[in-house]
Each structure stands twice: as structure tokens, then as C-alpha cells.
Coordinates of C-alpha atoms and ligand atoms in Angstrom, one line a residue:
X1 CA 101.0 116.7 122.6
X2 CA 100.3 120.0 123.4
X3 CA 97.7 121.8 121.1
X4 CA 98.8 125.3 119.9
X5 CA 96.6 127.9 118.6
X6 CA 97.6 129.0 115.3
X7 CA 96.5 132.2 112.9
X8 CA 93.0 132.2 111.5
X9 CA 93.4 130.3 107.9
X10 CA 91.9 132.8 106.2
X11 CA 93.8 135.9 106.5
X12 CA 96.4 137.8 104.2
X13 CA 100.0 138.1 105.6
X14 CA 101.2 141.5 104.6
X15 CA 104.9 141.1 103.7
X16 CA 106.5 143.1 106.2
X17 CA 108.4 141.7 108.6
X18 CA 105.8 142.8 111.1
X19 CA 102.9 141.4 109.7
X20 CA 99.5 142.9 110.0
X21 CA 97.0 140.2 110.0
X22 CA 93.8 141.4 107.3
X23 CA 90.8 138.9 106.6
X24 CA 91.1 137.8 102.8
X25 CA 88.9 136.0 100.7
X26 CA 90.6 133.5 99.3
X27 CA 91.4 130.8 102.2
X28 CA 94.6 130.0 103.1
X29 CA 97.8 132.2 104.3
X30 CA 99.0 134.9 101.7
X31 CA 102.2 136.8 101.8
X32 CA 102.0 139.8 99.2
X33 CA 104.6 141.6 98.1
X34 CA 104.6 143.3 95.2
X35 CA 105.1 141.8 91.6
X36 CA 108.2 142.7 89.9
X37 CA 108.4 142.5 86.0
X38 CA 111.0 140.1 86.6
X39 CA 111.2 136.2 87.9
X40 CA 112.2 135.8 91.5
X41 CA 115.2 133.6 92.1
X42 CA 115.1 130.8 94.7
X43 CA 118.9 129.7 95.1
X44 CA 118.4 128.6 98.8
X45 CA 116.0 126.8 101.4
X46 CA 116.9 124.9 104.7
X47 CA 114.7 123.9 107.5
X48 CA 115.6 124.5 111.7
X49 CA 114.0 123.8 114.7
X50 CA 112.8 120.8 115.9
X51 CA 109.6 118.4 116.4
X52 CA 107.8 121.2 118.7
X53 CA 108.6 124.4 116.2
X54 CA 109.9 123.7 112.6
X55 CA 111.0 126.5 110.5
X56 CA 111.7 126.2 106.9
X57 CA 113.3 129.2 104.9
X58 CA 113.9 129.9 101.2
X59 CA 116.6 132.6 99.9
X60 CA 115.2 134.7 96.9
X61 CA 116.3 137.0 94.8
X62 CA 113.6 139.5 96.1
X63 CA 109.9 139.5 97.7
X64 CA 107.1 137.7 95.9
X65 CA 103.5 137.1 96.6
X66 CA 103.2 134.0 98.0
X67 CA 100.1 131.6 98.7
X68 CA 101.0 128.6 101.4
X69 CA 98.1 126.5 102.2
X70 CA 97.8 122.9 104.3
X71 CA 97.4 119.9 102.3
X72 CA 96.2 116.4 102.8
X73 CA 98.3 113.9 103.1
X74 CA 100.3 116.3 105.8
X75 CA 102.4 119.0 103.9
X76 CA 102.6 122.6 103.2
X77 CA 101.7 123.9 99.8
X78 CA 103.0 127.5 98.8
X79 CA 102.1 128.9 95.3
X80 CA 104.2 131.9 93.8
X81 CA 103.9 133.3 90.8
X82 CA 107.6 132.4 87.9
X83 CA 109.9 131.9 90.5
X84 CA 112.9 130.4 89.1
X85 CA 114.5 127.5 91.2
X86 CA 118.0 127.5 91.2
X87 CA 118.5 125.3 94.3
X88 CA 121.7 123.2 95.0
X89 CA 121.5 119.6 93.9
X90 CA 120.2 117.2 96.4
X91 CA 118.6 119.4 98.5
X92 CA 114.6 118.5 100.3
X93 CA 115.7 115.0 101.7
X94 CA 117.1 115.9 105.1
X95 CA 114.5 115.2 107.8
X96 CA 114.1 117.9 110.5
X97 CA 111.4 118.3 112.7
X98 CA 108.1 118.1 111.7
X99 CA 109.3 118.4 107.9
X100 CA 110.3 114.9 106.5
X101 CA 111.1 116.6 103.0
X102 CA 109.8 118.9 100.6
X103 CA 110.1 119.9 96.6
X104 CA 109.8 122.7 94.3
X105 CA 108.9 123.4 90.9
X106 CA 107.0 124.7 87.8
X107 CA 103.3 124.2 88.6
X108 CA 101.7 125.2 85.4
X109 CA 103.2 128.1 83.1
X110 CA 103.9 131.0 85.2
X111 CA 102.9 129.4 88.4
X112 CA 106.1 127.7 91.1
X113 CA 105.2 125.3 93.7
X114 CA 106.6 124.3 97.2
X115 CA 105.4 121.2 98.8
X116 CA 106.4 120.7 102.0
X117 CA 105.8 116.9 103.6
X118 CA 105.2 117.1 107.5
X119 CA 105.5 113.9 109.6
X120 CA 101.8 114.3 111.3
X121 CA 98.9 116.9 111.7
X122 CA 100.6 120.1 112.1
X123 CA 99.5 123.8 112.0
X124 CA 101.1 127.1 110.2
X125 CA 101.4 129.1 113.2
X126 CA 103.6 132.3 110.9
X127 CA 104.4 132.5 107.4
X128 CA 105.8 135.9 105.8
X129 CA 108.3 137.1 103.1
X130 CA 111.2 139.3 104.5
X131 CA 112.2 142.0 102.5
X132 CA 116.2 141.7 101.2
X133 CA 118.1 143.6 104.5
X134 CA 122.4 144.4 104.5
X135 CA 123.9 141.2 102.6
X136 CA 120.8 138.9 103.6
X137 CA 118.4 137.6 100.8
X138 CA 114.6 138.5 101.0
X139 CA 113.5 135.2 102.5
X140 CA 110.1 133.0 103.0
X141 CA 109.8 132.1 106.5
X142 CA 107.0 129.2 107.4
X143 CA 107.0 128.1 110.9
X144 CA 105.2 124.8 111.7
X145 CA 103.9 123.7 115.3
X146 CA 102.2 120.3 116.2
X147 CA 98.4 119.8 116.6
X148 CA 96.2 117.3 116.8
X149 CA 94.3 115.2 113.9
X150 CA 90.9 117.1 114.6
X151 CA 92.4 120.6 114.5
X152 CA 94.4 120.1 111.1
X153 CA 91.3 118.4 109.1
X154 CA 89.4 121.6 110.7
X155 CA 92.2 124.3 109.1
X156 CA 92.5 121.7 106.3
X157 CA 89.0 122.5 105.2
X158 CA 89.7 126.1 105.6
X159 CA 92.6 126.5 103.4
X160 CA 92.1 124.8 99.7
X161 CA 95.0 125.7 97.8
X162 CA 93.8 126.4 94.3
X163 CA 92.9 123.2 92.0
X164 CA 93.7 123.1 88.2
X165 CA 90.0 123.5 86.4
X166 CA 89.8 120.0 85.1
X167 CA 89.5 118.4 88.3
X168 CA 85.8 118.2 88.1
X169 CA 83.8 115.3 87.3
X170 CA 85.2 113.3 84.4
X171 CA 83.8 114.4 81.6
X172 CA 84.8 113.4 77.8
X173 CA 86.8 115.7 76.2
X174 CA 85.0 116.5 72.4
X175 CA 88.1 115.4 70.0
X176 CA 88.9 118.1 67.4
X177 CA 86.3 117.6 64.0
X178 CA 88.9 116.0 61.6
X179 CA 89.5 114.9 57.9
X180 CA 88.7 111.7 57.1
X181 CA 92.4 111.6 55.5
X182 CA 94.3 113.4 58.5
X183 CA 97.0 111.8 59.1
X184 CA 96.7 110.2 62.5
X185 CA 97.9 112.1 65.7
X186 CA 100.5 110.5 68.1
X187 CA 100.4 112.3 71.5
X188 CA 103.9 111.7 73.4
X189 CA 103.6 112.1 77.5
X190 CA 107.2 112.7 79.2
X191 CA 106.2 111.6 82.8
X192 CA 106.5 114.1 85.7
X193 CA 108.1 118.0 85.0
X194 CA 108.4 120.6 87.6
X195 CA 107.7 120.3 91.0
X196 CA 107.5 116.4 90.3
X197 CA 111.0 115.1 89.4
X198 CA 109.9 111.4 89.1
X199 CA 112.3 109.0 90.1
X200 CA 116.2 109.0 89.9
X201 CA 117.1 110.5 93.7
X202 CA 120.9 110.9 93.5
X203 CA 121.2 111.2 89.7
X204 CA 119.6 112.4 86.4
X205 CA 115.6 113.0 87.1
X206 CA 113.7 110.9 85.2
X207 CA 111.5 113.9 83.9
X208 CA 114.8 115.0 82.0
X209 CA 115.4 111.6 81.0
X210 CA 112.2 111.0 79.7
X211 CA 111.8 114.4 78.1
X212 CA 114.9 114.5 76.0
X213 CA 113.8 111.2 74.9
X214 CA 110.5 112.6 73.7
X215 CA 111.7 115.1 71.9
X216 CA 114.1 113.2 69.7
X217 CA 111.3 110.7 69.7
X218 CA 108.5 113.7 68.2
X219 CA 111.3 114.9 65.7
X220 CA 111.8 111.6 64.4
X221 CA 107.9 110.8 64.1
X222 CA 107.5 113.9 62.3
X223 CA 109.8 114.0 59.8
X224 CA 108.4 110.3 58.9
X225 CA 105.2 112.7 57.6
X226 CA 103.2 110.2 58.2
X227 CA 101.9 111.2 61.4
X228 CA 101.0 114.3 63.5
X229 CA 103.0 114.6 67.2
X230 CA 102.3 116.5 70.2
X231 CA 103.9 116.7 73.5
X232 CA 101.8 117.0 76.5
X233 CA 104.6 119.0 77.9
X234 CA 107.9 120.3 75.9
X235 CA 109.5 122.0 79.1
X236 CA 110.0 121.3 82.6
X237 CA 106.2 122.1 83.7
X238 CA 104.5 119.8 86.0
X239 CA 100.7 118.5 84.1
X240 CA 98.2 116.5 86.2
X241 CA 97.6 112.9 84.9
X242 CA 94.4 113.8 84.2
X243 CA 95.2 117.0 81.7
X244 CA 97.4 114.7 79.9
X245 CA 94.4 111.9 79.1
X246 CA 92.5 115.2 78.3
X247 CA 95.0 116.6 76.0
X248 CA 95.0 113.2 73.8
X249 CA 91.2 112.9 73.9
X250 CA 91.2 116.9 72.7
X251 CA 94.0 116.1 69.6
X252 CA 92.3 113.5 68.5
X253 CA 95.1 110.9 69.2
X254 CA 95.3 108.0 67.7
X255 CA 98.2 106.7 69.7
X256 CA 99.2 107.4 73.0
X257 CA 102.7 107.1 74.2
X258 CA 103.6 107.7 77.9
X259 CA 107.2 107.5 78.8
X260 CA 109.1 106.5 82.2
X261 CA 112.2 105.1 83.7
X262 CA 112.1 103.0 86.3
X263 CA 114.0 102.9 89.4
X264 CA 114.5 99.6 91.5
X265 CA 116.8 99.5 94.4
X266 CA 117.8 96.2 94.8
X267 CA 119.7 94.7 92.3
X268 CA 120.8 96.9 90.4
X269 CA 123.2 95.4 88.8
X270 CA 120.6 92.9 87.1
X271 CA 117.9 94.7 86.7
X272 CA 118.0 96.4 83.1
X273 CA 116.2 97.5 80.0
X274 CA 112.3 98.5 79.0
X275 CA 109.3 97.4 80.2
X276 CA 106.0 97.9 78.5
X277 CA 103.1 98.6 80.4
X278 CA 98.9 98.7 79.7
X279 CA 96.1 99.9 81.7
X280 CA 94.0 96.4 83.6
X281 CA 91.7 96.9 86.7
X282 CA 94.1 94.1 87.9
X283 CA 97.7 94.2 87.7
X284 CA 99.3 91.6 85.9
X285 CA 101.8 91.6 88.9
X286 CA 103.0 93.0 92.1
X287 CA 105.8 94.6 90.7
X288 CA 103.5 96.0 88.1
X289 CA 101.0 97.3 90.5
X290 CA 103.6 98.8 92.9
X291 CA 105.0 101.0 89.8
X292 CA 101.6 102.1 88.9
X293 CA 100.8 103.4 92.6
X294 CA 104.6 105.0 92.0
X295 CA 103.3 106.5 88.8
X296 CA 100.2 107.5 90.1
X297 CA 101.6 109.5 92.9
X298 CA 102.3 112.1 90.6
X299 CA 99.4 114.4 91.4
X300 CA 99.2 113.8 95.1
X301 CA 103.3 114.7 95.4
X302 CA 102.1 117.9 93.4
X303 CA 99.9 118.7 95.9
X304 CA 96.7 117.9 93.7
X305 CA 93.7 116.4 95.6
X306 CA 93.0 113.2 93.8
X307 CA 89.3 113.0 92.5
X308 CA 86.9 111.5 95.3
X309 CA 85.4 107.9 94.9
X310 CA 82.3 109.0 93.1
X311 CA 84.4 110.3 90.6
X312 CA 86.4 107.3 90.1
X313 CA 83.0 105.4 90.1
X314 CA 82.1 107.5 86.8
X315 CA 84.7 107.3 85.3
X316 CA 85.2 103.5 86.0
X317 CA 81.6 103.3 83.8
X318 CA 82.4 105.4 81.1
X319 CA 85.5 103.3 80.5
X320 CA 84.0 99.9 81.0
X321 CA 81.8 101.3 77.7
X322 CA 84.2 102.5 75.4
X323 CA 87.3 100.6 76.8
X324 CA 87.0 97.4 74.8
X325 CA 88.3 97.8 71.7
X326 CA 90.8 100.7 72.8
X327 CA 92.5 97.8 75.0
X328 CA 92.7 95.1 71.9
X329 CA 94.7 98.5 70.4
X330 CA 96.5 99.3 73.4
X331 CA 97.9 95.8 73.6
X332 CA 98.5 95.5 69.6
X333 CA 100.7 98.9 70.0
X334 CA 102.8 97.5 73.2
X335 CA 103.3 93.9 71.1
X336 CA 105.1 96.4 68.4
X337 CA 106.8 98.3 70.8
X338 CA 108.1 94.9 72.5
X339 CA 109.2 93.4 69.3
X340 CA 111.1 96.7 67.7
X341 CA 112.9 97.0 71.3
X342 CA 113.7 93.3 71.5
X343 CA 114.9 93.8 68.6
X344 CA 117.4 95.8 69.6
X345 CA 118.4 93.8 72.8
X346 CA 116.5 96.6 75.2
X347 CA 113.9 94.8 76.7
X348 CA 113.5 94.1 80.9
X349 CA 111.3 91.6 79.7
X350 CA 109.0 90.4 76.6
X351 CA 106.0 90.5 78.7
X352 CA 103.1 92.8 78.8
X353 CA 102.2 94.1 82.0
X354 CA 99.5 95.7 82.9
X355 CA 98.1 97.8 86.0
X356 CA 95.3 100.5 87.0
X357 CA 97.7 103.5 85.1
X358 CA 95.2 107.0 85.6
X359 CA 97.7 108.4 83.0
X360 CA 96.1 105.4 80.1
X361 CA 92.9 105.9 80.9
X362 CA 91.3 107.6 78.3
X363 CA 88.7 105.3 77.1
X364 CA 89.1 105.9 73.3
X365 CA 92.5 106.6 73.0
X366 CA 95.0 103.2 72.7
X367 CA 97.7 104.1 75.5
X368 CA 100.9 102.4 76.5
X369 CA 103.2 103.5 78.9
X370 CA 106.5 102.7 78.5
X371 CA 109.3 102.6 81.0
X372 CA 112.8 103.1 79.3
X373 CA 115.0 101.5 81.6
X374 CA 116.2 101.4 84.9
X375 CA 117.7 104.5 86.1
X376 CA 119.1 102.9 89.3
X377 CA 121.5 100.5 87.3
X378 CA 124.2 103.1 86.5
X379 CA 124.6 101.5 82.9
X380 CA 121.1 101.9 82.0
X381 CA 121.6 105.5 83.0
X382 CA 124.4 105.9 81.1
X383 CA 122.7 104.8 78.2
X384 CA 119.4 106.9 78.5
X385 CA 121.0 109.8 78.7
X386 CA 123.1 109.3 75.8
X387 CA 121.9 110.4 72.4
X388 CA 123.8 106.9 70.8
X389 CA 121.1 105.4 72.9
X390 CA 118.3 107.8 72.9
X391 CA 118.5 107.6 68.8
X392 CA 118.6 104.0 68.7
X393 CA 115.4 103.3 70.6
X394 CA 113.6 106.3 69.3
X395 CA 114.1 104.6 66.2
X396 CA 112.5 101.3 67.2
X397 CA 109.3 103.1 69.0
X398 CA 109.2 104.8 64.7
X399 CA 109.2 101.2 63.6
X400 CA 106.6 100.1 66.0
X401 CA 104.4 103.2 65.9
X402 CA 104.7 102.2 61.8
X403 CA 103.8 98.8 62.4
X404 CA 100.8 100.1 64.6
X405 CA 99.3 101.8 62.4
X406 CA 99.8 99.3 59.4
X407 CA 98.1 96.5 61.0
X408 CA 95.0 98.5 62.3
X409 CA 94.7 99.9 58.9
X410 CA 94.7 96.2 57.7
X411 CA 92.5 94.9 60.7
X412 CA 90.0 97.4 60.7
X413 CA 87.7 99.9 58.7
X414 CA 88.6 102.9 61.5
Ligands
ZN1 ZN1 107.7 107.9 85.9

């Protein structure tokens, strides 16, 4: 393969279609434009060329700053300020080129993301904004060439694209000082949001699945008054895994819920209902341990570098101390959950399962994560997105949230 030189990685596009090439600070490729008071639009994007140039393009409603940056495993990350994606359904699967798919989406409040996936190591050789022109949209223009594996780790290193704050050493989270007679706080965790969409590929996303299902979930919780409830996200945002342990450990829960649906390709005809999950080193089962690497996936798909092995090695320690007794709770929650939802004829199956979930690792913090249903079998998808269904079930994680809550009160002094 023929190497290509590419720009410098640190320089700042200006947005005109000529661009002048200035050094910049902050790594990576920036395209400026200037900030309207207003969200930019995305309604468009399609990729051209083929395996020796690939060029992908977005339509929007005007010029934006943009941010693009390489990331590892191979893909392009670009970062823009509110841009509202109004993309046609199904779009980001086709294969073309170097680009094998890509997805967009909130990032954090106020912050979009683009992640493009690329087949192998690859270089941005041009990446600019063109300004609206006659009846064409302003447009983001990223042109990919091949390298080889040497020259993308090299530009790799170059061009960071900006990490959320808590991806630092794993560090505690102080809980909130509270009365001894609070009421005890229930943290709900919709999977996925924004630029992750979860699973579901030709239907309803899981993260609106699983979000509607929250909600109706907090509401009921809280007019109970028994209890607390938070959302670790009420809108379509994406949140690292590890900001959601944080925000539980930070509230002071004293439940956490984290909620899925499940997607299995073969059979889908049989394969039906809820599945309740808690954290092991070891997964009770293959299928159990494939849906956890699925689950986990939702920072790198993001574009978020997961923490390197030293990290994990802390925070292994700091669990093994604390974990104990969380995990006797863990698994006394998800035996209430399974009996209120067998209960009501909605289980997969009555077993616990268990595998290395990063989103139930908070090591004082009783977490379950529990996967509504299969969203592949088009009756279970019928059924989670209907709110027949939706109150039903929300009304059987009350009961076992209730029965939680009652035992460990009669169990234990805290
Ligand atoms: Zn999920």
C-alpha cells in the first residue's frame, strides 16, 4: 500500500473553501467557522470514493466549528458544538471505501459527535466546512487516504480528541452527607443516548426504548413517596459508563437500576422476555458474557478511550474491598425483580446471570441491570414500546424495588 503524506495533525483548518493551514494548540484538525446563536442542522451525510480516497460529507444548515480527530480502534471523531441531527432513518451502515460505518449524536449537553469507523490505519489527508453556495448546503468534507499501522499510531498520538474529565484514575466519588431518615435514593440508568443508539438496527433504538421506560418507571417510584429517583440521563444525551457509576455513588443511591433490551438474531421467534443481569469477574455464561462486552462497547463506539490496565487494576482492588456485601444486595434486588416479572409472565428466564458489567461497578452501590426484552422478536418490540406494556412492568420493578427495600430493612441495621 502506498503511504501518503497527509496534513500536520496539529493545525487549524480555516473554513474556507481554500483553506489556509495555521499551527493550533490543541492537536487534531479544526475547521472554524463562526458560531451562530442558533443550532446547526445536519439533515444529510453520504460517503464516495473508494479504498484509495474516501470522502464522506454532511449537509448542514450552515458552517460550524468543527473538531475531527483519529481514534483508536480506526475511526474519525469530529466534535461540533449543538448540532441537531436530522438524518434520514437508516443511514451510517453502507460500506464504502475505507469507511465501514459511522454514527452521530448528542455527546454531552451542547456538544454533537461524529464517529466515523474505517476498515484499517488510515490518515485525514483534508477536512474543511464549505460555506452554503447557490441551492447547495454548507457541507463538512473529510477525505480519508490509506497508511500504514506505524504512521496512524504516530498521528494517533498527535491528535487526542478531548476526553470527558472523569476519565482519570478511579477515584470514589464522596456520596452527598445525608439524613439518617432520607428516604433512600433509587438511581435509574436508560442505556446508551446520543451518538450511541444501542441495539435495535432496523427498528426502535433501544436508547428510546429503554428511556421511555425509565421515565414512566421514575414517575411511578416517586409518587410511591417512599423513595428518591434520579435519571442518569432524561434526554437523548450520550453518558460514559463510568459517569453513570459516578452519578449513583454522588446521590447516594441506594439502588441502582440499569436498563436494556436485548437484541438476538437468531431465533427470533423464540427468544422473548427479561433477563436480569449482576456484575461477576466471571460470567455465569457465554451468552452472558457476550452481552456484557456488547454493553460495554458503549464508550469505545462513543469514541471514549477506555481506561488503561493500571486503571482497571485499581479499580479491580477497590472493588474486591467494598464489593462483598454490595453483591449479597445486588443479587437480593435482581431475586425481587425476577419474581415481580415472573409474575407477570415476562421473564427470558428465572436465572440470574451475571458478567464483568463496567456500568454495575460501583463498589457500594447494589446494581442490577436489566434487559427488558428482546427487541429483535417483533412481538417483544411491540410490547416495549407500548405504554399497556411499559405500565405493567414498571409496576412490577415498584413491587420489587418495595420488596428490596423491605427485606434489607429487616435483614440489616444499614
Ligand atoms: Zn443496552
Amino acid at each position: 500500500m502506498r503511504v501518503r503524506r497527509a496534513l500536520p495533525a496539529s493545525v487549524r483548518v480555516g473554513a474556507l473553501a481554500a483553506a489556509a493551514l495555521v499551527i493550533a494548540l490543541n492537536g487534531g484538525l479544526s475547521v472554524d467557522a463562526k458560531a451562530g446563536s442558533n443550532a446547526t442542522v445536519a439533515n444529510n451525510a453520504r460517503v464516495a470514493g473508494d479504498r484509495e480516497r474516501t470522502r464522506f460529507i454532511a449537509d448542514l444548515s450552515k458552517k460550524v466549528d468543527v473538531h475531527v480527530a483519529l481514534g483508536n480502534p480506526y475511526r474519525v471523531i469530529v466534535d461540533a458544538p449543538d448540532v441537531n441531527f436530522q438524518m434520514p432513518d437508516g443511514i451510517g451502515k453502507e460500506k464504502r471505501g475505507l469507511v465501514t460505518a459511522y454514527r452521530y449524536g448528542l455527546f454531552a449537553p451542547g456538544k454533537s459527535r461524529i464517529v466515523i469507523d474505517v476498515s484499517g490505519p488510515f490518515l485525514i489527508d483534508k477536512a474543511f466546512v464549505l460555506e452554503p453556495r447557490d441551492d447547495q448546503p454548507a457541507r463538512l468534507v473529510i477525505d480519508l487516504v490509506p497508511t500504514d499501522e506505524k504512521t496512524f499510531q504516530a498521528k494517533l498520538k498527535e491528535t487526542k480528541p478531548p476526553q470527558p474529565a472523569s476519565e482519570g484514575p478511579a477515584v470514589i466519588p464522596q456520596a452527598l452527607p445525608r439524613a439518617p431518615d432520607a428516604k433512600p435514593v433509587v438511581v435509574l440508568d436508560p442505556g446508551h443516548g446520543g451518538i450511541d443508539p444501542g441495539t435495535n438496527p432496523n427498528g426502535v433504538p433501544e436508547k428510546e426504548v429503554v428511556l421511555a421506560f425509565a421515565k414512566v418507571l421514575k414517575a411511578k417510584l416517586a409518587a410511591t413517596g417512599r423513595y428518591e429517583v434520579y435519571l442518569t440521563r432524561e434526554d437523548d444525551t450520550f453518558v460514559p459508563l463510568r459517569e453513570r457509576v459516578e452519578f449513583a455513588q454522588k446521590k447516594g443511591a441506594g439502588l441502582f437500576l440499569s436498563i436494556h433490551a436485548d437484541y438476538f438474531p437468531n431465533q427470533t421467534e423464540k427468544t422473548t422476555g427479561a433477563t436480569v443481569y449482576t456484575l461477576s469477574e466471571q460470567a455465569s455464561d457465554e451468552e452472558a458474557k457476550e452481552l456484557a462486552a456488547k454493553e460495554n462497547f458503549s464508550d469505545a463506539l462513543a469514541g471514549i478511550e477506555l481506561p488503561n490496565d493500571s486503571d482497571e487494576v485499581v479499580a479491580n482492588i477497590l472493588i474486591d474491598l467494598a464489593q462483598r456485601e454490595t453483591q449479597n444486595r445486588s443479587t437480593l434486588f435482581a431475586r425481587s425483580i425476577v419474581g415481580e416479572l415472573a409474575s407477570r409472565s415476562a421473564l427470558h428466564t428465572r436465572r440470574l446471570r451475571s458478567a464483568g458489567f463496567r456500568v454495575l461497578k460501583a463498589p457500594d452501590v447494589p446494581s442490577v441491570l436489566l434487559e427488558l426484552g428482546f427487541l429483535s422478536n417483533p412481538d417483544d418490540e411491540k410490547r416495549l414500546t407500548s405504554d399497556a406494556w411499559r405500565d405493567r412492568i414498571a409496576d412490577g420493578v415498584v413491587g420489587s424495588i418495595d420488596g428490596y427495600f423491605a427485606k434489607r430493612v429487616a435483614r440489616s441495621p444499614f
